Coordinates of N, CA and C in Angstrom, one line a residue:
X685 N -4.8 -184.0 -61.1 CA -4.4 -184.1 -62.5 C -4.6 -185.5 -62.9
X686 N -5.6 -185.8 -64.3 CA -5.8 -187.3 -64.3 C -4.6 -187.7 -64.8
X687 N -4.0 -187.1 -65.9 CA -2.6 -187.6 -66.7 C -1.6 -187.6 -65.6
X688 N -1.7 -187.2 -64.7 CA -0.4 -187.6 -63.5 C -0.9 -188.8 -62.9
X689 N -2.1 -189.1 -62.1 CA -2.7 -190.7 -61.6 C -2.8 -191.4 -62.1
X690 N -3.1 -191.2 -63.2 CA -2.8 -192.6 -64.7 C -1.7 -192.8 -65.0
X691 N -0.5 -192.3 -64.8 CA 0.9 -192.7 -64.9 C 1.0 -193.1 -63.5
X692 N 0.7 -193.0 -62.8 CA 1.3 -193.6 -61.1 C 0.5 -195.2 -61.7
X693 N -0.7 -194.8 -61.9 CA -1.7 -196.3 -62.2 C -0.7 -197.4 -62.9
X694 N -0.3 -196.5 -64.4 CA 0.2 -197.5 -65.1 C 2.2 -198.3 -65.1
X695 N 2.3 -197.1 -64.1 CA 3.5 -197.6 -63.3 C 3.5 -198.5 -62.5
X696 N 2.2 -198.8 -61.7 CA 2.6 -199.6 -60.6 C 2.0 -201.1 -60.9
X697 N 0.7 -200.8 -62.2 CA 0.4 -201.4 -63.1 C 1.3 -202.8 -63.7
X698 N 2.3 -202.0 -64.3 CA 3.2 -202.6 -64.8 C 4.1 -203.1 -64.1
X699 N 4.3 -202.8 -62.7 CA 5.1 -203.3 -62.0 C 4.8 -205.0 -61.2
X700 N 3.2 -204.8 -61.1 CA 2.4 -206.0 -61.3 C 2.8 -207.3 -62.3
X701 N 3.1 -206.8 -63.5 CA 3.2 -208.1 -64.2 C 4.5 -208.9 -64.1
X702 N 5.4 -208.6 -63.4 CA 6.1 -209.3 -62.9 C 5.8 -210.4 -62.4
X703 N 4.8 -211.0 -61.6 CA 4.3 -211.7 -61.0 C 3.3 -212.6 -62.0
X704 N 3.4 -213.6 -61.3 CA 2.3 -214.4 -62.4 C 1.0 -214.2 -61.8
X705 N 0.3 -213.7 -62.5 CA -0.9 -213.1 -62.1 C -1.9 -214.1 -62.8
X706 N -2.9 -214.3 -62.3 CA -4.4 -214.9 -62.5 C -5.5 -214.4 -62.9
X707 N -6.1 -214.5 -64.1 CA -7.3 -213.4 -64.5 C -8.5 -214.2 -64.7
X708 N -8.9 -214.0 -64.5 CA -10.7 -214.7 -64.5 C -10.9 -214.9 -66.1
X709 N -11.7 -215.8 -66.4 CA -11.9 -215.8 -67.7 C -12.6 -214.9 -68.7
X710 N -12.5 -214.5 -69.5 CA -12.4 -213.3 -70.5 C -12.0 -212.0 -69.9
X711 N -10.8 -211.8 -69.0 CA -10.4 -210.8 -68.6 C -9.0 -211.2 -69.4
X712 N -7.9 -210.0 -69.5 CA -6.5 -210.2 -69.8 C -5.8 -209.3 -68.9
X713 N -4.6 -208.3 -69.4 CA -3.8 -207.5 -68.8 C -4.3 -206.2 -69.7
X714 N -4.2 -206.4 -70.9 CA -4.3 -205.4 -71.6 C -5.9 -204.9 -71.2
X715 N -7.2 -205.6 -71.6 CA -8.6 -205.0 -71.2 C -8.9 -204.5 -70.1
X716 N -8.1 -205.4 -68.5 CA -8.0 -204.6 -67.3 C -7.6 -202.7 -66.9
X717 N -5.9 -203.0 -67.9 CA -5.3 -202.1 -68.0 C -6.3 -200.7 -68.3
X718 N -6.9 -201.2 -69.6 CA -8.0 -200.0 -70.2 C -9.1 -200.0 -68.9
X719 N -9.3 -200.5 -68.4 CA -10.5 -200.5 -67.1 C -10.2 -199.4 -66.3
X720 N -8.5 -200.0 -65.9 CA -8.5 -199.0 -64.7 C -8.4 -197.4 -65.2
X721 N -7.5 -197.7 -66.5 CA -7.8 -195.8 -67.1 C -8.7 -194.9 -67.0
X722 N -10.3 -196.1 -67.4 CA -11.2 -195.5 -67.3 C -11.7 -194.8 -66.0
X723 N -11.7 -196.0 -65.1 CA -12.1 -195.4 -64.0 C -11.4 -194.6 -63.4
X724 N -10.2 -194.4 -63.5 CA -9.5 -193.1 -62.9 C -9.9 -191.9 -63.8
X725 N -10.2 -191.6 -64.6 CA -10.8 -190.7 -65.9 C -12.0 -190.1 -65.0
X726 N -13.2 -190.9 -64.6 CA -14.6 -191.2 -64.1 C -13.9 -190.4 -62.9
X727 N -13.3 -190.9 -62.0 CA -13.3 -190.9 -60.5 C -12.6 -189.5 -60.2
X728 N -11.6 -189.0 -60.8 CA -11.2 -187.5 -60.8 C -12.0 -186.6 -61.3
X729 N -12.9 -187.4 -62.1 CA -13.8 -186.2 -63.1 C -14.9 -185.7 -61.8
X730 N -15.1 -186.6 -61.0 CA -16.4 -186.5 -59.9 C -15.9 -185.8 -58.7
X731 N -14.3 -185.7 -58.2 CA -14.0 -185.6 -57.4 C -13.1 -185.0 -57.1
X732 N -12.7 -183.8 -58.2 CA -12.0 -182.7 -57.9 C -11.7 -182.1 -57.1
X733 N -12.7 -181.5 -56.4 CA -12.5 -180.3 -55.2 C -13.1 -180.9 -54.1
X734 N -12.5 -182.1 -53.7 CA -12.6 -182.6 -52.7 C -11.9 -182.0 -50.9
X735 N -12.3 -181.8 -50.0 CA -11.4 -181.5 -48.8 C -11.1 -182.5 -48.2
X736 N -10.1 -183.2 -48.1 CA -9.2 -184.0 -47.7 C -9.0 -183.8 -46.3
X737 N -9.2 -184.0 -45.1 CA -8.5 -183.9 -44.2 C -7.2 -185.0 -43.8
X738 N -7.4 -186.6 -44.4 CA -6.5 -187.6 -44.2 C -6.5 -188.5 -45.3
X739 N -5.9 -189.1 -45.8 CA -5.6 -190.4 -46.8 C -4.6 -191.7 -46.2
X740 N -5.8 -192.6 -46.0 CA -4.9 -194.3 -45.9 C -4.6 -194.1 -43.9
X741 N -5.7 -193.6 -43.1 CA -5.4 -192.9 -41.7 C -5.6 -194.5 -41.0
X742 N -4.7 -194.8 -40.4 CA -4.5 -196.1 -39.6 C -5.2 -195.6 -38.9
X743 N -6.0 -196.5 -37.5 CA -6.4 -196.3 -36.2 C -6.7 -197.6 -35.5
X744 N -6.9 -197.7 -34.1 CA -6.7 -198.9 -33.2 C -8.0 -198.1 -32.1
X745 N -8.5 -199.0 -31.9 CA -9.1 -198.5 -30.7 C -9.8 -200.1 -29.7
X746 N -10.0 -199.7 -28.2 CA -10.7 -200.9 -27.4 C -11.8 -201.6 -28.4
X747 N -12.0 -202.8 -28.1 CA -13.6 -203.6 -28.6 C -14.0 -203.9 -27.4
X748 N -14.8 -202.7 -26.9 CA -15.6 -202.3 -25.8 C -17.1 -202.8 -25.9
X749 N -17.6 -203.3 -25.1 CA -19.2 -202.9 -24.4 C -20.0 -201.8 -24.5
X750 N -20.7 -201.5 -25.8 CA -20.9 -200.2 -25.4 C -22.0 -199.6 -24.3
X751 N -22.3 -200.7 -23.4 CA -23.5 -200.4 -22.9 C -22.7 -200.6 -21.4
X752 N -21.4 -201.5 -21.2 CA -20.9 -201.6 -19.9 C -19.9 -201.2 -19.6
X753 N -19.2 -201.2 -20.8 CA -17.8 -200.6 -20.7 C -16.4 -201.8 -20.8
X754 N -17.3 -203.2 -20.4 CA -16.2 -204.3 -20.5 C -15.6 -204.8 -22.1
X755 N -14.4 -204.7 -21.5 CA -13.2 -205.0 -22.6 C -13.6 -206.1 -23.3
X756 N -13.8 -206.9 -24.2 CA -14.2 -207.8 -25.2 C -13.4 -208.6 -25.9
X757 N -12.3 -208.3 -25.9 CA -11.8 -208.4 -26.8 C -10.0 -207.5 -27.2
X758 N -9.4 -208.2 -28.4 CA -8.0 -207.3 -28.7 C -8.7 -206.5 -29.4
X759 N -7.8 -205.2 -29.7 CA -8.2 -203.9 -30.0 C -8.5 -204.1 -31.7
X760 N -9.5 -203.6 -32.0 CA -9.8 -203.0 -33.4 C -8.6 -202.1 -34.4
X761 N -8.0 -202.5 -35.0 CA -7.0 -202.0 -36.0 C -7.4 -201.7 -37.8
X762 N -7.5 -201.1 -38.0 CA -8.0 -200.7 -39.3 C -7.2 -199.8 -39.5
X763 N -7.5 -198.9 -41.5 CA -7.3 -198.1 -42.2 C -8.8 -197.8 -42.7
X764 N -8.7 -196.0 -42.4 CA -9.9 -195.0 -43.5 C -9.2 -194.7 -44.4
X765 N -10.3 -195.2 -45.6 CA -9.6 -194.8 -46.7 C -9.2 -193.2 -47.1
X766 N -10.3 -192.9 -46.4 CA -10.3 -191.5 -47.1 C -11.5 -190.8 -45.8
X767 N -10.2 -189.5 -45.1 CA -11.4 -188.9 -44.1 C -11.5 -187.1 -44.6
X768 N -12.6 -187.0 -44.6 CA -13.0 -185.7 -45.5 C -13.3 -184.4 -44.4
X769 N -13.1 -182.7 -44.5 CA -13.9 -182.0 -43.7 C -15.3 -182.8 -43.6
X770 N -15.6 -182.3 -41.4 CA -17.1 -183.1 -41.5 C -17.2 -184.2 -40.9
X771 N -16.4 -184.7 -40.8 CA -16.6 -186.2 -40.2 C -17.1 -187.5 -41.3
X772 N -16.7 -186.7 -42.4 CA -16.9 -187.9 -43.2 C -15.9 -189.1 -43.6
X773 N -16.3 -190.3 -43.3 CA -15.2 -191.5 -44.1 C -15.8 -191.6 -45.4
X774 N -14.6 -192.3 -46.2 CA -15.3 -192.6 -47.5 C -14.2 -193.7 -47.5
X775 N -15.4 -194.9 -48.1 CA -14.8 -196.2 -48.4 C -14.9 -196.2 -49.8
X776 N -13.4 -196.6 -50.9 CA -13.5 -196.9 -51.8 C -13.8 -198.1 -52.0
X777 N -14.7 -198.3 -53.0 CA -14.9 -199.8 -53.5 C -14.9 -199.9 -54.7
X778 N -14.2 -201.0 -55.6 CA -14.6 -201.8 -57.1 C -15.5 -202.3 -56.7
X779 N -16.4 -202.8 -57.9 CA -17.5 -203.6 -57.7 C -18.0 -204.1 -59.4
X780 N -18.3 -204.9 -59.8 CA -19.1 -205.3 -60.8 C -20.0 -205.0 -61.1
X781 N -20.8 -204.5 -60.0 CA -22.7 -204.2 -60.2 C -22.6 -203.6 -58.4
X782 N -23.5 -202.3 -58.9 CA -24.2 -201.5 -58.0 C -24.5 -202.6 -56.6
X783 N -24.8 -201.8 -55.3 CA -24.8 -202.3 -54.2 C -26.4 -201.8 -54.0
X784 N -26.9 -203.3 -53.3 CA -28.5 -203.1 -52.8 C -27.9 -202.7 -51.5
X785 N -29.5 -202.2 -51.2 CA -29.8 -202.0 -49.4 C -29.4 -202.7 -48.3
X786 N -29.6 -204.2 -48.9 CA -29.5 -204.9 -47.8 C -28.2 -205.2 -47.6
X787 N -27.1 -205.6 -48.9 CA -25.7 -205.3 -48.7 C -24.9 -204.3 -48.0
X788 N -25.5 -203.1 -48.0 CA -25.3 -202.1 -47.5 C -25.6 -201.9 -46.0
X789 N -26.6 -202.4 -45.8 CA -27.1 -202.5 -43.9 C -26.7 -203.5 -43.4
X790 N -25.9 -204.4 -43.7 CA -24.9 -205.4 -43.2 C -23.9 -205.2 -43.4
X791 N -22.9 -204.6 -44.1 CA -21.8 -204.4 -44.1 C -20.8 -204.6 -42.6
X792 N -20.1 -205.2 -42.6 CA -19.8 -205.3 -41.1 C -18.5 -204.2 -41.4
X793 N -18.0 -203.8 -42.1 CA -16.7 -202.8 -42.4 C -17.0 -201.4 -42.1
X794 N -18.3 -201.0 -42.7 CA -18.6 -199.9 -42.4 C -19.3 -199.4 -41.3
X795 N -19.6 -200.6 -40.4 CA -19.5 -200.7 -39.2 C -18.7 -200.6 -38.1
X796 N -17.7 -201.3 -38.0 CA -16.3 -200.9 -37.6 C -15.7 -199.4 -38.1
X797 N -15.5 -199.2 -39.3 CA -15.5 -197.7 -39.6 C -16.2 -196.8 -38.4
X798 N -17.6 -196.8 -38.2 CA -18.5 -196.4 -37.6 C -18.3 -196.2 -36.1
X799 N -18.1 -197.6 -35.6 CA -17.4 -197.5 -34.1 C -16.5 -196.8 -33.8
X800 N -15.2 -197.1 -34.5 CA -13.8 -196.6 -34.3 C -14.2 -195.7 -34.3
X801 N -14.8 -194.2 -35.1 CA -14.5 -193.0 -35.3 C -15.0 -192.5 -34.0
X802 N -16.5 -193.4 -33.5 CA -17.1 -192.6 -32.2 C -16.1 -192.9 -31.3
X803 N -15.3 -194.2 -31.2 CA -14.5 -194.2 -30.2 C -13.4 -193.2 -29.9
X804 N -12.8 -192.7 -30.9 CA -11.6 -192.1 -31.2 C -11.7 -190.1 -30.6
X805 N -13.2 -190.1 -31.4 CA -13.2 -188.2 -31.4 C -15.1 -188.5 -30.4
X806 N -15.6 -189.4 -30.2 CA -17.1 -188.9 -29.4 C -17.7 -188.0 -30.4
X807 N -17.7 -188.4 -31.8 CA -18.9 -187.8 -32.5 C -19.4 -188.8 -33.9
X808 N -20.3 -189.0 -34.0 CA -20.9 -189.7 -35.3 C -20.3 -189.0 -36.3
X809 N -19.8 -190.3 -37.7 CA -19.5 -190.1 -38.9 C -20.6 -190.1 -39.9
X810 N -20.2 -189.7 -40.9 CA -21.2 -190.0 -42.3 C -20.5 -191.0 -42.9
X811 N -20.6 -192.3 -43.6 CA -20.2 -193.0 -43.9 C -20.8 -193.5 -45.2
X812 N -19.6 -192.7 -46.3 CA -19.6 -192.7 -47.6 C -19.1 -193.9 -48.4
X813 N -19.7 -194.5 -49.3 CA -19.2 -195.9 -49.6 C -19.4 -195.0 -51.7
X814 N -17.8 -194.9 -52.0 CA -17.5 -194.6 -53.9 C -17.5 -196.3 -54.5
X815 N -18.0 -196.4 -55.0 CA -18.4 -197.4 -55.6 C -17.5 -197.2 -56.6
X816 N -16.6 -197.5 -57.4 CA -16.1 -197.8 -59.4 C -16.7 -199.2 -59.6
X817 N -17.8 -198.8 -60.7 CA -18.6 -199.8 -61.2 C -17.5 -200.4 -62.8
X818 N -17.0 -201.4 -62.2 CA -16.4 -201.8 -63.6 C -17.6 -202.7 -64.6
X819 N -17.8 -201.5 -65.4 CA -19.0 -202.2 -66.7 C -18.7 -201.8 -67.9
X820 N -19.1 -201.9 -68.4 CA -19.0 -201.8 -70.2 C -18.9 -199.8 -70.1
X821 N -19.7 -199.2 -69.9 CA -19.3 -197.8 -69.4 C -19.0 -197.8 -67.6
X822 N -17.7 -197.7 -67.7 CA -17.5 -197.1 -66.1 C -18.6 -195.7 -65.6
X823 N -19.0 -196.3 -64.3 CA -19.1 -195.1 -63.5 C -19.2 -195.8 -62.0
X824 N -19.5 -194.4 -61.6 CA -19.2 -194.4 -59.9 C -20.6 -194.1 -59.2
X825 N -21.0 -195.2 -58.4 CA -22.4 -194.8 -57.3 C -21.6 -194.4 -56.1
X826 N -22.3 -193.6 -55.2 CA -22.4 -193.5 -54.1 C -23.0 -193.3 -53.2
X827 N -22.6 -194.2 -51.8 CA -23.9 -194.3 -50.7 C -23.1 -194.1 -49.8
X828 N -24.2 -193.3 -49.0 CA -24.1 -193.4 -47.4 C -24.9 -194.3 -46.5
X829 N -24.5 -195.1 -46.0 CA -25.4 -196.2 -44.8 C -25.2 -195.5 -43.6
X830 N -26.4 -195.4 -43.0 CA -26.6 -194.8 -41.9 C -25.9 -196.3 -40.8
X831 N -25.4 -195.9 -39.7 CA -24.6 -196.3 -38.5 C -25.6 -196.0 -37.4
X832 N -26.0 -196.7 -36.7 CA -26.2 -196.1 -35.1 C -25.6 -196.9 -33.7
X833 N -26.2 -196.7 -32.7 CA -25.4 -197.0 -32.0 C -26.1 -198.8 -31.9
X834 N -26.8 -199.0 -32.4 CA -27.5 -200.3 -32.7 C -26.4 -201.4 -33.3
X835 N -26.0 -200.3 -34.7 CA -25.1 -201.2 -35.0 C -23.6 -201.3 -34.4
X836 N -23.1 -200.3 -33.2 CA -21.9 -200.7 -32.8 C -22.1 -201.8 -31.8
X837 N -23.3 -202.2 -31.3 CA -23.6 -203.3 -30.7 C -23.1 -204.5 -31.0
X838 N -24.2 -204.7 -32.6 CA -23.8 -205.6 -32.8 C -22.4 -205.9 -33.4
X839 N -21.8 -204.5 -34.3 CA -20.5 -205.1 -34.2 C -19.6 -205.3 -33.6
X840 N -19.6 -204.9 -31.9 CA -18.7 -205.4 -30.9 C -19.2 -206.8 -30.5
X841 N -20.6 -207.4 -30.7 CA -20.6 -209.0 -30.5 C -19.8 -209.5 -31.1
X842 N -20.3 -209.2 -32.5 CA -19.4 -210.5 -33.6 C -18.3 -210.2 -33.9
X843 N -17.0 -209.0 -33.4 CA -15.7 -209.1 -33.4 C -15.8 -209.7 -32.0
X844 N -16.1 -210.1 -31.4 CA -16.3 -210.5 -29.6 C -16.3 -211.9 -30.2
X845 N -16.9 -212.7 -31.0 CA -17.2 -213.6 -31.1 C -16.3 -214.6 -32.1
X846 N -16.1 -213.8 -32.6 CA -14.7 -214.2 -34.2 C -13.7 -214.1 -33.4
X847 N -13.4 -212.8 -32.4 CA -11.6 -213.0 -31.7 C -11.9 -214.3 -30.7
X848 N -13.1 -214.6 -29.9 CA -13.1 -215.8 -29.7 C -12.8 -216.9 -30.1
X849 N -13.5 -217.6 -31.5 CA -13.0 -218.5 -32.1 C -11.8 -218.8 -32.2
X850 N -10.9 -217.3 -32.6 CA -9.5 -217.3 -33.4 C -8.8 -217.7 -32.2
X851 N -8.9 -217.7 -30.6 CA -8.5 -217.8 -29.9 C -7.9 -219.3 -29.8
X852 N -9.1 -220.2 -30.0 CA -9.2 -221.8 -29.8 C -9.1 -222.0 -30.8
X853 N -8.4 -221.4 -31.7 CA -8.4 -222.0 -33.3 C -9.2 -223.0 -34.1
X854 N -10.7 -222.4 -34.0 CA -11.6 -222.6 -34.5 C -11.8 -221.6 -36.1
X855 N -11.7 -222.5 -36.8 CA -11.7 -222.0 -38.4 C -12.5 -222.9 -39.2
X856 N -13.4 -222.7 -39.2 CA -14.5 -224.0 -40.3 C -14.9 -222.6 -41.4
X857 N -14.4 -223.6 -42.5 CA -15.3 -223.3 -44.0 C -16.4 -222.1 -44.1
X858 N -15.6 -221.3 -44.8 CA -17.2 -220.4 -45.2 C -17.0 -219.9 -46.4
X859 N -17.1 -220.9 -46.9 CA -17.8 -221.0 -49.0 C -18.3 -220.0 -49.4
X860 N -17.8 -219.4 -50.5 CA -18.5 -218.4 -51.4 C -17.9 -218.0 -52.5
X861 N -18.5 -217.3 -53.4 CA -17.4 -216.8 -54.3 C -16.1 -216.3 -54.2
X862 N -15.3 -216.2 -52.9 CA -14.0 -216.3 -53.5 C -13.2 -217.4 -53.0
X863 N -14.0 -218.5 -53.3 CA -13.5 -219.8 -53.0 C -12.2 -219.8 -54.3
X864 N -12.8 -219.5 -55.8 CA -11.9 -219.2 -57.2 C -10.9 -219.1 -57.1
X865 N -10.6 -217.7 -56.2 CA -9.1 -217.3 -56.3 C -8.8 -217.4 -54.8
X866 N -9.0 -218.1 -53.5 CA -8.5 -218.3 -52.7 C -7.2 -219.7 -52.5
X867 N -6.2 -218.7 -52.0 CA -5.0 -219.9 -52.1 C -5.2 -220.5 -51.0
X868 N -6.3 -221.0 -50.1 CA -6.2 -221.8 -49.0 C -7.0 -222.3 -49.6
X869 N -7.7 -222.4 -50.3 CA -9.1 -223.6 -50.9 C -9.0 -225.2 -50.7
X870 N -7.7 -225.1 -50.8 CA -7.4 -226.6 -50.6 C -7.7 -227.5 -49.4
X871 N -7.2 -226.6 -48.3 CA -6.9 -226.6 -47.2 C -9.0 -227.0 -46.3
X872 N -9.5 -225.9 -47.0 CA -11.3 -225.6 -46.9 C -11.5 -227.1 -47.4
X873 N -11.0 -227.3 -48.2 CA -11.5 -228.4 -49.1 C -11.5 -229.8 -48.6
X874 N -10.9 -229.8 -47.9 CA -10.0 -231.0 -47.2 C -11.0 -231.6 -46.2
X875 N -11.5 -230.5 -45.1 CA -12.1 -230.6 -43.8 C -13.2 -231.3 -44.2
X876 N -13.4 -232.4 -43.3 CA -14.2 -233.2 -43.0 C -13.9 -235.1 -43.9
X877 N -12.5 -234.9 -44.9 CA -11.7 -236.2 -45.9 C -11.8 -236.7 -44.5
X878 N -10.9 -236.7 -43.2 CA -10.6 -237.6 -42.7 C -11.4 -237.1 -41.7
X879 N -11.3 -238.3 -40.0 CA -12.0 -237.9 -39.0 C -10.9 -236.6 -38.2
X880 N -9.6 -236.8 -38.6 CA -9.0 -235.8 -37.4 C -9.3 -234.3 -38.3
X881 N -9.1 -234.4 -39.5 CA -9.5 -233.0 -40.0 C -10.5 -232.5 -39.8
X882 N -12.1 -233.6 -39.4 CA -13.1 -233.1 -39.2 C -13.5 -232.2 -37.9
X883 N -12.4 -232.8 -36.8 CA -12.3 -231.9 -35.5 C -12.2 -230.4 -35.0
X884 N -13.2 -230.0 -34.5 CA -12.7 -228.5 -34.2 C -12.8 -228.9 -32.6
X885 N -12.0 -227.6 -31.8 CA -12.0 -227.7 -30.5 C -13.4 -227.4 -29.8
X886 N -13.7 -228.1 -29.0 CA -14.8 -228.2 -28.0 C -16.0 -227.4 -27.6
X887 N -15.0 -226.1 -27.2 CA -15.6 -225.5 -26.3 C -15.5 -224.2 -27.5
X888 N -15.5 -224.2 -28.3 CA -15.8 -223.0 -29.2 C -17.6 -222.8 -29.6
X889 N -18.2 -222.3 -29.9 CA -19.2 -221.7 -30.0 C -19.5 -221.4 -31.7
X890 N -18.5 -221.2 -32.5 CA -18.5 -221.4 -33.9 C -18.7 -222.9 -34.4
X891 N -20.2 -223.4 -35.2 CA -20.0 -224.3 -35.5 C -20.2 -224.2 -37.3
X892 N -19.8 -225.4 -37.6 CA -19.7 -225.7 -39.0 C -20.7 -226.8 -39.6
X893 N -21.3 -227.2 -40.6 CA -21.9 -228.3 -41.0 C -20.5 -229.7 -41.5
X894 N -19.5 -229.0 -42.2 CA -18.2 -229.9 -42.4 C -17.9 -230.1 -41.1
X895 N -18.1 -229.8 -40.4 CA -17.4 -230.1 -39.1 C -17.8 -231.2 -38.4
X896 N -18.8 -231.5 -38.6 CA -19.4 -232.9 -38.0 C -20.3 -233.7 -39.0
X897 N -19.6 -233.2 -40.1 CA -20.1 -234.3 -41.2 C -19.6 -235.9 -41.5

């Protein structure tokens, strides 16, 4: 029912401005507010008779080897947004503008998505990515990125490689657009002012250009 989701929206909505909130420039509360109506309008309209098997499904599983079986790593912890009859996941996403290919075949989330489920049940997912395009007219793309076992490879390296870092508390800078609204910016910002901030530990494997600037 959209008139019942749009009142949960505009409830929890509202419950938001309590908080001092931050809006990008030429955004407000009120133009947002109309955003999200829309897209809930859009998104029920496409998605009525949907088969739901789970909504918001936690899961944990090993960050295994898939080729040896050795442990790698602390376990993988996530939430599916949404798991459908089928074996299907579906990732919701906002977005500004449509997603290319190549964003799509690197996604490291829908990767993990990917892994976990073979880990969990031993069968391949379809992995649905709902796009809400917030534009001048809302609407909704959607893709499926194919997963193989190629890519749980690589995504057991580079969570293998990231829980490493985090181990030796190795954290160097990685600049991008949400440097804006990042409340650690400062902190990013800092690394490399003096010589002790410029220090990362040794034997880590993660390097930075601030870091030995």
């Amino acid at each position: 029912n959209t008139d019942e989701i749009t009142g949960l929206f505009l409830a929890d909505w509202a419950a938001q401005q309590v908080d001092d909130l931050r809006f990008k420039e030429g955004e407000d509360g009120s133009t947002l507010q109309a955003l999200g109506v829309a897209l809930i309008s859009v998104y029920v309209a496409a998605n009525a008779d949907l088969r739901v098997r789970a909504v918001e499904w936690p899961f944990a599983v090993p960050l295994v080897d898939p080729e040896t079986g050795e442990v790698l790593g602390p376990d993988v912890h996530g939430v599916f947004d949404l798991v459908l009859d089928g074996d299907v996941i579906v990732e919701l996403k906002t977005a500004a503008r449509a997603y290319d290919a190549g964003t799509l075949a690197r996604n490291l989330q829908f990767s993990a998505y990917a892994y976990a489920y073979r880990r969990l049940y031993g069968r391949d997912p379809l992995i649905r990515v709902t796009a809400l395009l917030k534009q001048k007219k809302p609407r909704i793309d959607t893709y499926e990125p194919a997963r193989t076992a190629a890519d749980d490879r690589r995504f057991v390296a580079v969570a293998a490689a990231v829980a490493k870092a985090i181990t030796v508390e190795a954290f160097p800078p990685n600049p991008g657009w949400q440097c804006d609204d990042c409340e650690y910016a400062g902190r990013c910002e800092a690394v490399g002012a003096t010589r002790s901030m410029a220090r990362f530990p040794e034997n880590t494997a993660v390097k930075c250009a601030a870091a030995t600037g």
